[in-house]
PDB file of C-alpha atoms in Angstrom:
ATOM      1  CA  MET A   1     -14.545 -45.526 -66.075  1.00 51.00           C
ATOM      2  CA  THR A   2     -10.944 -44.784 -65.274  1.00 60.00           C
ATOM      3  CA  GLY A   3      -9.035 -45.271 -62.090  1.00 68.00           C
ATOM      4  CA  HIS A   4      -7.600 -48.054 -60.015  1.00 72.00           C
ATOM      5  CA  TYR A   5      -9.515 -50.965 -58.583  1.00 69.00           C
ATOM      6  CA  CYS A   6      -8.055 -53.298 -56.056  1.00 75.00           C
ATOM      7  CA  PHE A   7      -9.088 -56.099 -53.783  1.00 75.00           C
ATOM      8  CA  TYR A   8      -7.565 -58.070 -50.956  1.00 81.00           C
ATOM      9  CA  THR A   9      -5.156 -60.661 -52.367  1.00 84.00           C
ATOM     10  CA  GLY A  10      -6.460 -63.214 -49.862  1.00 86.00           C
ATOM     11  CA  ILE A  11      -9.446 -63.615 -52.180  1.00 87.00           C
ATOM     12  CA  ILE A  12      -7.281 -65.108 -54.948  1.00 88.00           C
ATOM     13  CA  PRO A  13      -7.400 -68.698 -53.620  1.00 89.00           C
ATOM     14  CA  VAL A  14     -11.203 -68.428 -53.377  1.00 89.00           C
ATOM     15  CA  ALA A  15     -11.404 -66.915 -56.866  1.00 90.00           C
ATOM     16  CA  LYS A  16      -9.467 -69.973 -58.018  1.00 92.00           C
ATOM     17  CA  ASN A  17      -9.196 -68.889 -61.660  1.00 95.00           C
ATOM     18  CA  GLU A  18      -9.520 -65.985 -64.071  1.00 94.00           C
ATOM     19  CA  ALA A  19     -13.326 -66.221 -64.168  1.00 95.00           C
ATOM     20  CA  GLY A  20     -13.435 -66.057 -60.362  1.00 95.00           C
ATOM     21  CA  LEU A  21     -11.298 -62.919 -60.455  1.00 94.00           C
ATOM     22  CA  ALA A  22     -13.718 -61.504 -63.045  1.00 94.00           C
ATOM     23  CA  VAL A  23     -16.528 -62.011 -60.505  1.00 95.00           C
ATOM     24  CA  VAL A  24     -14.607 -60.082 -57.852  1.00 93.00           C
ATOM     25  CA  MET A  25     -13.516 -57.292 -60.179  1.00 93.00           C
ATOM     26  CA  GLY A  26     -16.963 -56.998 -61.787  1.00 94.00           C
ATOM     27  CA  HIS A  27     -18.514 -56.682 -58.334  1.00 91.00           C
ATOM     28  CA  GLU A  28     -16.050 -54.029 -57.168  1.00 90.00           C
ATOM     29  CA  VAL A  29     -16.285 -52.030 -60.406  1.00 92.00           C
ATOM     30  CA  ALA A  30     -20.084 -52.183 -60.066  1.00 93.00           C
ATOM     31  CA  HIS A  31     -19.839 -50.527 -56.638  1.00 91.00           C
ATOM     32  CA  ALA A  32     -17.860 -47.690 -58.226  1.00 90.00           C
ATOM     33  CA  VAL A  33     -20.122 -47.335 -61.278  1.00 92.00           C
ATOM     34  CA  ALA A  34     -23.231 -47.283 -59.068  1.00 91.00           C
ATOM     35  CA  LYS A  35     -21.549 -44.703 -56.812  1.00 90.00           C
ATOM     36  CA  HIS A  36     -22.272 -46.695 -53.671  1.00 85.00           C
ATOM     37  CA  GLY A  37     -19.533 -44.885 -51.749  1.00 82.00           C
ATOM     38  CA  ASN A  38     -21.215 -41.552 -52.424  1.00 86.00           C
ATOM     39  CA  GLU A  39     -24.587 -42.962 -51.393  1.00 87.00           C
ATOM     40  CA  ARG A  40     -23.157 -44.260 -48.113  1.00 84.00           C
ATOM     41  CA  MET A  41     -21.603 -40.901 -47.319  1.00 89.00           C
ATOM     42  CA  SER A  42     -24.933 -39.147 -47.980  1.00 90.00           C
ATOM     43  CA  GLN A  43     -26.802 -41.660 -45.847  1.00 86.00           C
ATOM     44  CA  GLY A  44     -24.295 -41.242 -43.050  1.00 86.00           C
ATOM     45  CA  LEU A  45     -24.752 -37.484 -43.131  1.00 92.00           C
ATOM     46  CA  LEU A  46     -28.544 -37.845 -43.049  1.00 90.00           C
ATOM     47  CA  GLN A  47     -28.294 -40.240 -40.136  1.00 90.00           C
ATOM     48  CA  GLN A  48     -26.021 -37.832 -38.309  1.00 93.00           C
ATOM     49  CA  MET A  49     -28.356 -34.896 -38.978  1.00 94.00           C
ATOM     50  CA  GLY A  50     -31.314 -36.936 -37.759  1.00 93.00           C
ATOM     51  CA  GLY A  51     -29.431 -37.701 -34.558  1.00 92.00           C
ATOM     52  CA  MET A  52     -28.589 -34.029 -34.081  1.00 93.00           C
ATOM     53  CA  ALA A  53     -32.218 -33.022 -34.635  1.00 94.00           C
ATOM     54  CA  LEU A  54     -33.397 -35.613 -32.117  1.00 91.00           C
ATOM     55  CA  GLN A  55     -30.779 -34.483 -29.632  1.00 93.00           C
ATOM     56  CA  LYS A  56     -31.978 -30.883 -30.014  1.00 91.00           C
ATOM     57  CA  ALA A  57     -35.604 -31.942 -29.572  1.00 94.00           C
ATOM     58  CA  LEU A  58     -34.694 -33.807 -26.376  1.00 93.00           C
ATOM     59  CA  GLU A  59     -32.409 -31.202 -24.816  1.00 92.00           C
ATOM     60  CA  ASP A  60     -34.969 -30.268 -22.128  1.00 94.00           C
ATOM     61  CA  LYS A  61     -35.614 -33.898 -21.180  1.00 93.00           C
ATOM     62  CA  PRO A  62     -33.836 -35.775 -18.380  1.00 93.00           C
ATOM     63  CA  GLN A  63     -30.454 -37.305 -19.272  1.00 93.00           C
ATOM     64  CA  GLN A  64     -31.766 -40.855 -18.979  1.00 93.00           C
ATOM     65  CA  THR A  65     -34.640 -40.102 -21.390  1.00 92.00           C
ATOM     66  CA  GLN A  66     -32.179 -38.565 -23.838  1.00 90.00           C
ATOM     67  CA  GLN A  67     -29.947 -41.643 -23.664  1.00 93.00           C
ATOM     68  CA  ILE A  68     -32.867 -44.031 -24.237  1.00 92.00           C
ATOM     69  CA  TRP A  69     -34.115 -42.095 -27.272  1.00 90.00           C
ATOM     70  CA  MET A  70     -30.653 -41.615 -28.754  1.00 91.00           C
ATOM     71  CA  THR A  71     -29.878 -45.320 -28.330  1.00 89.00           C
ATOM     72  CA  ALA A  72     -33.211 -46.244 -29.922  1.00 92.00           C
ATOM     73  CA  PHE A  73     -32.536 -43.851 -32.805  1.00 89.00           C
ATOM     74  CA  GLY A  74     -29.027 -45.232 -33.334  1.00 89.00           C
ATOM     75  CA  LEU A  75     -30.157 -48.853 -33.342  1.00 90.00           C
ATOM     76  CA  GLY A  76     -33.282 -48.143 -35.365  1.00 88.00           C
ATOM     77  CA  SER A  77     -31.512 -46.165 -38.059  1.00 86.00           C
ATOM     78  CA  GLN A  78     -28.676 -48.690 -38.280  1.00 85.00           C
ATOM     79  CA  LEU A  79     -30.773 -51.871 -38.290  1.00 85.00           C
ATOM     80  CA  GLY A  80     -33.800 -50.419 -40.070  1.00 82.00           C
ATOM     81  CA  VAL A  81     -32.170 -48.247 -42.735  1.00 80.00           C
ATOM     82  CA  MET A  82     -28.380 -48.346 -43.055  1.00 82.00           C
ATOM     83  CA  LEU A  83     -27.732 -52.101 -43.009  1.00 82.00           C
ATOM     84  CA  PRO A  84     -30.685 -53.089 -45.231  1.00 80.00           C
ATOM     85  CA  TYR A  85     -29.681 -50.432 -47.753  1.00 78.00           C
ATOM     86  CA  SER A  86     -26.100 -51.695 -47.705  1.00 85.00           C
ATOM     87  CA  ARG A  87     -27.387 -55.195 -48.499  1.00 87.00           C
ATOM     88  CA  LEU A  88     -29.347 -53.737 -51.422  1.00 88.00           C
ATOM     89  CA  GLN A  89     -26.142 -52.160 -52.698  1.00 91.00           C
ATOM     90  CA  GLU A  90     -24.400 -55.535 -52.471  1.00 91.00           C
ATOM     91  CA  ASN A  91     -27.197 -57.141 -54.494  1.00 93.00           C
ATOM     92  CA  GLU A  92     -26.945 -54.371 -57.080  1.00 95.00           C
ATOM     93  CA  ALA A  93     -23.169 -54.841 -57.285  1.00 94.00           C
ATOM     94  CA  ASP A  94     -23.670 -58.589 -57.783  1.00 95.00           C
ATOM     95  CA  ARG A  95     -26.154 -57.968 -60.624  1.00 96.00           C
ATOM     96  CA  LEU A  96     -24.089 -55.306 -62.399  1.00 97.00           C
ATOM     97  CA  GLY A  97     -20.862 -57.193 -61.791  1.00 96.00           C
ATOM     98  CA  MET A  98     -22.272 -60.280 -63.496  1.00 96.00           C
ATOM     99  CA  ILE A  99     -23.323 -58.191 -66.490  1.00 97.00           C
ATOM    100  CA  PHE A 100     -19.883 -56.577 -66.668  1.00 96.00           C
ATOM    101  CA  MET A 101     -18.093 -59.910 -66.508  1.00 96.00           C
ATOM    102  CA  ALA A 102     -20.427 -61.337 -69.167  1.00 97.00           C
ATOM    103  CA  LYS A 103     -19.708 -58.398 -71.473  1.00 95.00           C
ATOM    104  CA  ALA A 104     -15.993 -59.016 -70.923  1.00 94.00           C
ATOM    105  CA  GLY A 105     -16.419 -62.606 -72.136  1.00 95.00           C
ATOM    106  CA  TYR A 106     -16.641 -64.467 -68.807  1.00 96.00           C
ATOM    107  CA  ASP A 107     -19.438 -66.953 -68.178  1.00 96.00           C
ATOM    108  CA  PRO A 108     -21.791 -65.523 -65.501  1.00 96.00           C
ATOM    109  CA  ASN A 109     -22.207 -69.032 -64.074  1.00 96.00           C
ATOM    110  CA  ALA A 110     -18.738 -68.521 -62.597  1.00 96.00           C
ATOM    111  CA  ALA A 111     -20.362 -66.105 -60.119  1.00 96.00           C
ATOM    112  CA  LEU A 112     -22.423 -68.938 -58.648  1.00 95.00           C
ATOM    113  CA  ASP A 113     -19.332 -71.133 -58.336  1.00 94.00           C
ATOM    114  CA  PHE A 114     -17.380 -68.270 -56.742  1.00 94.00           C
ATOM    115  CA  TRP A 115     -20.037 -67.407 -54.142  1.00 91.00           C
ATOM    116  CA  GLN A 116     -20.503 -71.073 -53.256  1.00 93.00           C
ATOM    117  CA  ARG A 117     -16.754 -71.347 -52.649  1.00 91.00           C
ATOM    118  CA  MET A 118     -16.854 -68.089 -50.711  1.00 86.00           C
ATOM    119  CA  SER A 119     -19.596 -69.440 -48.428  1.00 88.00           C
ATOM    120  CA  GLN A 120     -17.579 -72.587 -47.696  1.00 85.00           C
ATOM    121  CA  ASP A 121     -14.403 -70.611 -47.044  1.00 66.00           C
ATOM    122  CA  SER A 122     -15.900 -68.192 -44.533  1.00 65.00           C
ATOM    123  CA  GLY A 123     -16.080 -68.627 -40.803  1.00 70.00           C
ATOM    124  CA  VAL A 124     -18.836 -67.656 -38.416  1.00 74.00           C
ATOM    125  CA  LYS A 125     -20.890 -64.722 -39.670  1.00 79.00           C
ATOM    126  CA  PRO A 126     -23.409 -62.510 -37.897  1.00 79.00           C
ATOM    127  CA  PRO A 127     -27.105 -62.883 -38.685  1.00 75.00           C
ATOM    128  CA  GLU A 128     -28.013 -61.115 -41.936  1.00 80.00           C
ATOM    129  CA  PHE A 129     -29.957 -58.324 -40.205  1.00 77.00           C
ATOM    130  CA  LEU A 130     -26.727 -57.318 -38.410  1.00 79.00           C
ATOM    131  CA  SER A 131     -24.590 -57.447 -41.550  1.00 82.00           C
ATOM    132  CA  THR A 132     -23.756 -55.105 -44.424  1.00 76.00           C
ATOM    133  CA  HIS A 133     -23.827 -58.115 -46.764  1.00 81.00           C
ATOM    134  CA  PRO A 134     -26.535 -60.624 -47.627  1.00 86.00           C
ATOM    135  CA  SER A 135     -26.217 -64.034 -45.993  1.00 88.00           C
ATOM    136  CA  ASP A 136     -24.475 -66.662 -48.097  1.00 86.00           C
ATOM    137  CA  GLU A 137     -27.759 -68.477 -48.669  1.00 90.00           C
ATOM    138  CA  VAL A 138     -29.582 -65.335 -49.798  1.00 92.00           C
ATOM    139  CA  ARG A 139     -26.711 -64.207 -52.007  1.00 92.00           C
ATOM    140  CA  ILE A 140     -26.455 -67.599 -53.730  1.00 95.00           C
ATOM    141  CA  LYS A 141     -30.227 -67.683 -54.254  1.00 96.00           C
ATOM    142  CA  ASN A 142     -30.090 -64.166 -55.774  1.00 95.00           C
ATOM    143  CA  ILE A 143     -27.129 -65.066 -57.992  1.00 96.00           C
ATOM    144  CA  LYS A 144     -29.109 -68.003 -59.392  1.00 97.00           C
ATOM    145  CA  THR A 145     -31.969 -65.666 -60.331  1.00 96.00           C
ATOM    146  CA  LEU A 146     -29.552 -63.170 -61.930  1.00 96.00           C
ATOM    147  CA  ILE A 147     -27.764 -65.640 -64.208  1.00 97.00           C
ATOM    148  CA  PRO A 148     -30.391 -65.618 -67.009  1.00 96.00           C
ATOM    149  CA  GLU A 149     -30.227 -61.813 -67.303  1.00 96.00           C
ATOM    150  CA  ALA A 150     -26.422 -61.788 -67.304  1.00 97.00           C
ATOM    151  CA  MET A 151     -26.303 -64.580 -69.907  1.00 96.00           C
ATOM    152  CA  LYS A 152     -27.985 -62.212 -72.380  1.00 95.00           C
ATOM    153  CA  TYR A 153     -24.719 -60.230 -72.376  1.00 95.00           C
ATOM    154  CA  TYR A 154     -22.391 -63.203 -72.538  1.00 95.00           C
ATOM    155  CA  LYS A 155     -20.390 -63.456 -75.728  1.00 81.00           C
ATOM    156  CA  LYS A 156     -18.200 -66.533 -75.774  1.00 74.00           C
ATOM    157  CA  PRO A 157     -14.646 -65.612 -76.787  1.00 65.00           C
TER     158      PRO A 157
END
């Protein structure tokens, strides 16, 4: 895959070393390879079309009824579909990123170290159901389960 990949330089102290940077880059490249940006755009369009269809169906209803239903639709589609799917994409990027870094000669165990540092470095976060990302605890638990698969691709330099 060609192109440019970048990340916020503030992550460098958390990455700590080359293997930590491999975790970050593997994760970001995985988002691109899995076409998560395209998926999010498609989901956003579907959500918008659903809202327009609901608005059309409610056009003869009182304004207050319309507002209640549109608010319920917005919250329901965001909390019930968009955010959970975004967390799935994050998990997929973690899995693929660990495989990519392993194929590049970096020990996948570095991902666990990185995400543990990341969880210590972060401030107050919203509850997972309100977030686009898994909670630190869930992500670390998932990373632990992904290490054996990624190790199959690890070739020590």
